[in-house]
Tab-separated table of C-alpha atoms in Angstrom:
chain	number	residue	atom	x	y	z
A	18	UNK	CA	-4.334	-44.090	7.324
A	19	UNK	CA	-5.693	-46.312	4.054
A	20	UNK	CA	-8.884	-44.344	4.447
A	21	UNK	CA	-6.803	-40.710	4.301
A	22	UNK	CA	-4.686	-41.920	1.510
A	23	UNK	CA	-7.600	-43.567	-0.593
A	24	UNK	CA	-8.871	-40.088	-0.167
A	25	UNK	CA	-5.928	-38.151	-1.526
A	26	UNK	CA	-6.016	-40.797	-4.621
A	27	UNK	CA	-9.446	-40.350	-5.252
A	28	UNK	CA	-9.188	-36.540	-5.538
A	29	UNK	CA	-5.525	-37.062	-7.792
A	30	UNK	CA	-7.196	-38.976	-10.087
A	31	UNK	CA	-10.523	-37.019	-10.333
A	32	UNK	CA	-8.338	-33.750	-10.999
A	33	UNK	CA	-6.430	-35.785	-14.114
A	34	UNK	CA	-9.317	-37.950	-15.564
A	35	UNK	CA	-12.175	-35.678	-15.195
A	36	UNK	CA	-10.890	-32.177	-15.421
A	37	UNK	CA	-12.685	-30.572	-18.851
A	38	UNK	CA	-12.256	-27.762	-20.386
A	39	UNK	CA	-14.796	-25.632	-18.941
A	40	UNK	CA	-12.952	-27.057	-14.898
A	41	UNK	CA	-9.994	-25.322	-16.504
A	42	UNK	CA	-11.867	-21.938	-17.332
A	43	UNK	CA	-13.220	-22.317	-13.713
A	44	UNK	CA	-9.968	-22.498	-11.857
A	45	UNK	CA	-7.930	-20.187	-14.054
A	46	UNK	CA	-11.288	-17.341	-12.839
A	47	UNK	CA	-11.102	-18.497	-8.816
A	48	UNK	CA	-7.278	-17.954	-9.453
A	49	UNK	CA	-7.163	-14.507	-10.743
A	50	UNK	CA	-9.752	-13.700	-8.277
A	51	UNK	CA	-7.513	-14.842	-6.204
A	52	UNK	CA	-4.254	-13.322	-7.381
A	53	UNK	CA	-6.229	-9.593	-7.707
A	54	UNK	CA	-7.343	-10.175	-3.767
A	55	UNK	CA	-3.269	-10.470	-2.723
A	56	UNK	CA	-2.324	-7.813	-4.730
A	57	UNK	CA	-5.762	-5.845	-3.063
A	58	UNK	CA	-4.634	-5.926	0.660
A	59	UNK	CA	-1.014	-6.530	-0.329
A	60	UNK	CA	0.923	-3.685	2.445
A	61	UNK	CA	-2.543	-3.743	3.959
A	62	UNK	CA	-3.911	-5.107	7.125
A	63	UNK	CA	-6.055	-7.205	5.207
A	64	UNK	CA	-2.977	-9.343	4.024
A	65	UNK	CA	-2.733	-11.288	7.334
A	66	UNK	CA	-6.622	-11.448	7.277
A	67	UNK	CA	-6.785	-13.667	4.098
A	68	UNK	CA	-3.949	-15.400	5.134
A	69	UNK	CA	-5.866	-16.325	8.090
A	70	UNK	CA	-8.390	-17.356	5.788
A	71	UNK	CA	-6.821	-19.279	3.673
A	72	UNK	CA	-5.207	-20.955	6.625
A	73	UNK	CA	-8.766	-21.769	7.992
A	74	UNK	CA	-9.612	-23.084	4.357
A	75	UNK	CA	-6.861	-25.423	4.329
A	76	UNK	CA	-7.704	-27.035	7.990
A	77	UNK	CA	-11.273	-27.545	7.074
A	78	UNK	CA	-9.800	-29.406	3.884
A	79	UNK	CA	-7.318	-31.744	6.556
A	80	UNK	CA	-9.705	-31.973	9.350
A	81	UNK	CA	-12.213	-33.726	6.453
A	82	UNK	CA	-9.897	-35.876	5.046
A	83	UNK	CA	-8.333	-37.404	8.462
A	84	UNK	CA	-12.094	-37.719	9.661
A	85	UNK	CA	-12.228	-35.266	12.517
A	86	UNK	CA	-15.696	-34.488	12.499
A	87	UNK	CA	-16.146	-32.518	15.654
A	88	UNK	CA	-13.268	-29.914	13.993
A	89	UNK	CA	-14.507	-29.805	10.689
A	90	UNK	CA	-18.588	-28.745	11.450
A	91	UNK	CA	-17.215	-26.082	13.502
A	92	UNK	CA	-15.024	-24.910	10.852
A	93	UNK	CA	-17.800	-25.243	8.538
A	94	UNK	CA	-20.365	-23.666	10.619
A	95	UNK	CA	-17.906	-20.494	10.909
A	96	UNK	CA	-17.106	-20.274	7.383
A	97	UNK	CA	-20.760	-20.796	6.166
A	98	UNK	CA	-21.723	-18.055	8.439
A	99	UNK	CA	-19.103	-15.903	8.528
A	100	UNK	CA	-20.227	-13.980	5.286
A	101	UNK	CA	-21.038	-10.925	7.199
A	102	UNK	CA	-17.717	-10.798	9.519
A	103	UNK	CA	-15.916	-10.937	6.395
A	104	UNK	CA	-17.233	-8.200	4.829
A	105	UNK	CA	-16.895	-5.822	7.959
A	106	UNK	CA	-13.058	-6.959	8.572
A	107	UNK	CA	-12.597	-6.353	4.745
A	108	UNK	CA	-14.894	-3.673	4.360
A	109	UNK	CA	-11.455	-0.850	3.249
A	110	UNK	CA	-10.291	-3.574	0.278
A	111	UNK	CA	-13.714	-3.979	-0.638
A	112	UNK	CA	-14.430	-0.702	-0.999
A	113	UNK	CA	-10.736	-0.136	-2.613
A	114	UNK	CA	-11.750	-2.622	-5.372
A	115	UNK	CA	-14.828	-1.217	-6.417
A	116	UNK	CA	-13.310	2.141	-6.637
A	117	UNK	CA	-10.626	0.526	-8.826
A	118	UNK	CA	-14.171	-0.966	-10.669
A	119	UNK	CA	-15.104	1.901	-11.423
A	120	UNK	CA	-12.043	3.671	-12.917
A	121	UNK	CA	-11.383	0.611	-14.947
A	122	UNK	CA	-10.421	1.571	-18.935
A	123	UNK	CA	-13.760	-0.178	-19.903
A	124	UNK	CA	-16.310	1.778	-17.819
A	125	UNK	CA	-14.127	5.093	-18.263
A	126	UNK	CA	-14.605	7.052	-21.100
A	127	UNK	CA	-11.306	8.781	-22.906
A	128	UNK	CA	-8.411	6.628	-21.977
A	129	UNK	CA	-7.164	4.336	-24.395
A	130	UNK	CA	-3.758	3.724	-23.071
A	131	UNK	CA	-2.380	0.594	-22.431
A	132	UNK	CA	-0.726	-0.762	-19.878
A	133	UNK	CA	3.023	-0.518	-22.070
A	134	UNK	CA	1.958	3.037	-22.845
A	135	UNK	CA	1.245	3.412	-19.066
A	136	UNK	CA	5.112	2.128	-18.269
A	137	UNK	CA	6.898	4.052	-20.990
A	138	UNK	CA	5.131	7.509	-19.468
A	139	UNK	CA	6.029	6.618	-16.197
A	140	UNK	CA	10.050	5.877	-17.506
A	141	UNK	CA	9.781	8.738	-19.257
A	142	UNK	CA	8.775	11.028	-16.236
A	143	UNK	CA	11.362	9.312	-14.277
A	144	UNK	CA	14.322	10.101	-16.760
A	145	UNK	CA	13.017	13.360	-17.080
A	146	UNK	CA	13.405	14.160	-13.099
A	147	UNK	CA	16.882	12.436	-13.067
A	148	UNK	CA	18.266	14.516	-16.260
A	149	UNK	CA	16.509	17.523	-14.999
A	150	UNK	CA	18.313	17.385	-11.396
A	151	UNK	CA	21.750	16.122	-12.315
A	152	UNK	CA	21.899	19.701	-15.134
A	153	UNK	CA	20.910	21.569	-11.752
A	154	UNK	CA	23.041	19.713	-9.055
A	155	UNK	CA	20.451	18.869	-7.497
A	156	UNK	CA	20.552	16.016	-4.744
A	157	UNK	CA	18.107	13.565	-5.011
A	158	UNK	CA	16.678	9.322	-3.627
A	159	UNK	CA	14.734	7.923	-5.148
A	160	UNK	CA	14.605	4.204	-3.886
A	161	UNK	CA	12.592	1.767	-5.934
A	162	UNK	CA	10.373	-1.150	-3.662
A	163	UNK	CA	11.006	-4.863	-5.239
A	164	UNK	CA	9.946	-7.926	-3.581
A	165	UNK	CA	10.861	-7.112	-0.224
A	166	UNK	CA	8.083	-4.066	1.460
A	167	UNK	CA	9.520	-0.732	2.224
A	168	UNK	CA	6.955	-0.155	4.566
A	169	UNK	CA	9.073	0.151	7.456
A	170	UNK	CA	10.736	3.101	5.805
A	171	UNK	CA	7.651	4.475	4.040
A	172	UNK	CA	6.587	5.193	7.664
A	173	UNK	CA	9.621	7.345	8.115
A	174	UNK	CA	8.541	9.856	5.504
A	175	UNK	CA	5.800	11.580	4.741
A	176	UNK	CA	2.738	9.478	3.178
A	177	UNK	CA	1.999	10.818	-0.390
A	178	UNK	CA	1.157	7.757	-2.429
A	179	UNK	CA	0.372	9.725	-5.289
A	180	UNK	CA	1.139	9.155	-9.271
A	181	UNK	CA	4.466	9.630	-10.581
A	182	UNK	CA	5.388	12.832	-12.413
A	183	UNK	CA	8.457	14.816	-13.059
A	184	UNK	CA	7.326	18.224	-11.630
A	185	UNK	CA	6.316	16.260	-8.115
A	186	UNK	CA	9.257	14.535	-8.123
A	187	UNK	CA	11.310	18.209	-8.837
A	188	UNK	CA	9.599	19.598	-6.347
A	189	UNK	CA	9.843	16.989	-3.637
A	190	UNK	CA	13.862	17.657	-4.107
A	191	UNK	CA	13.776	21.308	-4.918
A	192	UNK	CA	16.127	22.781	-2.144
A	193	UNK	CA	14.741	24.401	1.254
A	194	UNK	CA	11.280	22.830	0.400
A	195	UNK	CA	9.765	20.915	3.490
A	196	UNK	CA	10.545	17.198	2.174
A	197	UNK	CA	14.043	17.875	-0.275
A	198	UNK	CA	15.815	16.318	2.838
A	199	UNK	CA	15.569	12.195	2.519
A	200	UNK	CA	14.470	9.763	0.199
A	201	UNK	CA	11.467	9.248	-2.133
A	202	UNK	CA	10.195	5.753	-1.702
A	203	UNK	CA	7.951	4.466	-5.501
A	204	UNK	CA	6.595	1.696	-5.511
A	205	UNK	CA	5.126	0.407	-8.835
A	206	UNK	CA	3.094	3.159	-10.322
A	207	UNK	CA	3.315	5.480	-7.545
A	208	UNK	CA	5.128	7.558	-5.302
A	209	UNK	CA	4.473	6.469	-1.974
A	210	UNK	CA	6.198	8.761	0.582
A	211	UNK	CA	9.175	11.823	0.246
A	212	UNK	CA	11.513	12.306	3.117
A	213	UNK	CA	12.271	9.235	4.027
A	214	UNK	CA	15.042	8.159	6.590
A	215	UNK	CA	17.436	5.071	5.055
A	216	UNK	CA	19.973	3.469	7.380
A	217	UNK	CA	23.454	4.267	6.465
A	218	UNK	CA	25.834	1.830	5.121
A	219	UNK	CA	29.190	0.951	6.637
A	220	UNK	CA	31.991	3.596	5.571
A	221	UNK	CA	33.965	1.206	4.017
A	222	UNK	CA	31.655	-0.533	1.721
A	223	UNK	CA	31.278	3.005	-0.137
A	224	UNK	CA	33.629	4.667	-2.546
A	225	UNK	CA	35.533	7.882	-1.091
A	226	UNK	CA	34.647	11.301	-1.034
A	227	UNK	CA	31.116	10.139	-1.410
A	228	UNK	CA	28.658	11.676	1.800
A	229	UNK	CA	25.860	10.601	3.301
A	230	UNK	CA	23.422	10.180	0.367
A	231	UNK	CA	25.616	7.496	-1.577
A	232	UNK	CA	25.810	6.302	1.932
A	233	UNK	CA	21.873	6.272	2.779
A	234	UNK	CA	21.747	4.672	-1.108
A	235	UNK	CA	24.116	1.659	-0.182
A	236	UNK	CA	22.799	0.727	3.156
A	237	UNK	CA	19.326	0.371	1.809
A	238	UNK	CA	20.370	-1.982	-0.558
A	239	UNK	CA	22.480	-4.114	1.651
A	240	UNK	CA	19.824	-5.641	3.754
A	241	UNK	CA	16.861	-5.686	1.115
A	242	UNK	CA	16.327	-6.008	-2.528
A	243	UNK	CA	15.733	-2.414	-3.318
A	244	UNK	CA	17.566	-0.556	-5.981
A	245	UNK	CA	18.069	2.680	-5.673
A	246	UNK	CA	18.965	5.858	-8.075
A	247	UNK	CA	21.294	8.594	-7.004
A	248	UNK	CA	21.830	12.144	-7.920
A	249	UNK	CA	25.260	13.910	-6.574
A	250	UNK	CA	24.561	17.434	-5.084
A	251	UNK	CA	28.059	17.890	-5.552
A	252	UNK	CA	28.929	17.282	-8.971
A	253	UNK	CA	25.215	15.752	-10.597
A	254	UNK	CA	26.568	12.530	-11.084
A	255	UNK	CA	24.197	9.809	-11.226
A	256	UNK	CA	24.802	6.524	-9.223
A	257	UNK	CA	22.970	3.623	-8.510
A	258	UNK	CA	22.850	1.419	-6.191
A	259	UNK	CA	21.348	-2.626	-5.237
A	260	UNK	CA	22.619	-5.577	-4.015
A	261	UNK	CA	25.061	-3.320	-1.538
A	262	UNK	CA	27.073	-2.107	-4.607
A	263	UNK	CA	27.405	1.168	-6.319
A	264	UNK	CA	27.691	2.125	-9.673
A	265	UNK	CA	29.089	5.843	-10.869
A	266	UNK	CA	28.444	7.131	-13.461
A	267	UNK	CA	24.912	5.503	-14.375
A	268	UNK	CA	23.898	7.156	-17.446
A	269	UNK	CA	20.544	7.903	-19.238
A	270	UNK	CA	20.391	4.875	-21.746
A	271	UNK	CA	20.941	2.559	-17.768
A	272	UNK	CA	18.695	4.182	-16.264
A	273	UNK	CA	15.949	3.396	-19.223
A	274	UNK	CA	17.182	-0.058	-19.194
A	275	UNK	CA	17.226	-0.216	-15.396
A	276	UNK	CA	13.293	0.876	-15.318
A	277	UNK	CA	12.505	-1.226	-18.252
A	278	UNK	CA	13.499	-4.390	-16.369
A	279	UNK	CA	12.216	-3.037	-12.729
A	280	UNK	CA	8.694	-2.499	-14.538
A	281	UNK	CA	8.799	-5.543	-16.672
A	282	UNK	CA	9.693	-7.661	-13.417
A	283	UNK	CA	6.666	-5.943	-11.616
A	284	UNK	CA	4.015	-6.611	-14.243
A	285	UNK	CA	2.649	-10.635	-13.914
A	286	UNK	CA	-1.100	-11.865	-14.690
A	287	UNK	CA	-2.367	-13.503	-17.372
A	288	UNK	CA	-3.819	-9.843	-18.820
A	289	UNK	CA	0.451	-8.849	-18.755
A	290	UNK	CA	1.522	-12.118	-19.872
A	291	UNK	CA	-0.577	-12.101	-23.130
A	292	UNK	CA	0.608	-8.214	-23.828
A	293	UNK	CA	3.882	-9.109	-23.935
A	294	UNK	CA	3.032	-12.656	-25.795
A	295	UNK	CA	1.824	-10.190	-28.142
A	296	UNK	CA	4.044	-7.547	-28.676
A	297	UNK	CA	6.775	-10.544	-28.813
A	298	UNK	CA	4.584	-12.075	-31.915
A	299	UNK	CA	4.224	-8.128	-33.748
A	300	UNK	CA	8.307	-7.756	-33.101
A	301	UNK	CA	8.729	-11.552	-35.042
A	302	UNK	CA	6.082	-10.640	-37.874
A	303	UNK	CA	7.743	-7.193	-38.546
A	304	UNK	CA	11.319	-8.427	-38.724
């Protein structure tokens, strides 16, 4: 037991006394590397994969430092030749990423956009389709993912997972079309599926004279973090719903500060942190 804590002290006190600047550089790379990878096979079979991995990691790092050498050259033996298994088990993310490679803004020539410009389209688009349905009465879900996956309803619907845009999202509710019937699921930057089923909430716990869609709206939101805007087929009212409550009327200037804060939540990484570091420093130097 001396032996295992002598251990852990030796590696505290190497991390605090000899950690330079270029050992910072080096972990703050691993880490995005590592932060891109979870948001890679994030809703993906891959997730439990590289949990797995990381699981395997971590026992490699105990079995060393309690001594159990029998555990740890297996371990070691797997993971040192394990290159090619991991490749074939990740072989979709891997292939996902360097797709995403190559549409990135620096190889890609004629978009300059950044990522605020990116959010204030896809707001934009968004209000559009709400104002746009509410002047026609048209019903209309559209349920917004947060930290707890919607995949479980996603599955319901029909799989889309395409960009958001007010004429899809029109059409998607447009009366007697194939999917106007159910909710749109969006999560981050796209939509991912149209028609989804969303279990109802109790009668009680809505306001009355409301149907099944304020309903549908409520019960979604009682048993996950999802917020979700409504549009009355009725009367065009605009609700919204989270947390199990609903909110009538929800107007335009809500629903812009609604997606504001839904979008500002999502974005994290150093590349969003410094944007907003940024546009934080140009708001103080203009004022």
């Amino acid at each position: 037991m001396n032996d295992i804590w002598s251990t852990i002290r030796g590696m505290a006190w190497s991390l605090t006394h000899r950690l330079g600047i270029i050992d910072v550089i080096d972990i703050l790379i691993v880490a995005v590397i590592i932060y891109e990878l979870l948001l890679l096979t994030r809703h993906t079979r891959g997730s439990a994969l590289l949990k797995g991995l990381f699981l395997l990691f971590l026992i490699v790092l105990l079995s060393n430092i309690l001594g159990l050498t029998s555990l740890n050259w297996l371990l070691l033996a797997v993971l040192q030749n394990g290159a090619i298994v991991l490749v074939v088990l990740f072989q979709p993310e891997l292939r996902k990423a360097l797709e995403r490679m190559g549409r990135s803004r620096l190889i890609t020539k004629g978009s300059h956009r950044n990522a605020d410009e990116d959010t204030e389209v896809i707001i934009e688009e968004i209000v559009q389709t709400v104002v746009d349905l509410s002047r026609r009465r048209v019903g209309a879900l559209l349920v917004f993912e947060r930290k707890t996956g919607l995949q479980d309803v996603v599955e319901t619907g029909t799989m889309l997972n395409s960009e958001i845009s007010a004429p899809l999202l029109e059409n998607i509710f447009e009366p007697n079309t194939p999917l106007h019937d159910g909710a749109v699921v969006i999560r981050d930057d796209r939509v991912m599926a149209a028609a989804c089923i969303l279990p109802l909430a109790e009668a009680s716990g809505v306001i009355r004279g409301l149907g099944t869609r304020h309903r549908a709206a409520v019960g979604i939101t009682e048993n996950t973090d999802a917020a979700v805007i409504v549009v009355s087929e009725q009367t065009g009212i605009v609700s919204f719903a989270a947390d199990g409550m609903l909110k009538r009327p929800f107007t335009v200037e809500d629903i812009k500060a609604f997606l504001h804060e839904f979008y500002t939540s999502r974005a994290s990484g150093i590349g969003s942190i410094l944007r907003r570091l940024k546009k934080r420093f140009t708001e103080e130097k203009t004022a």
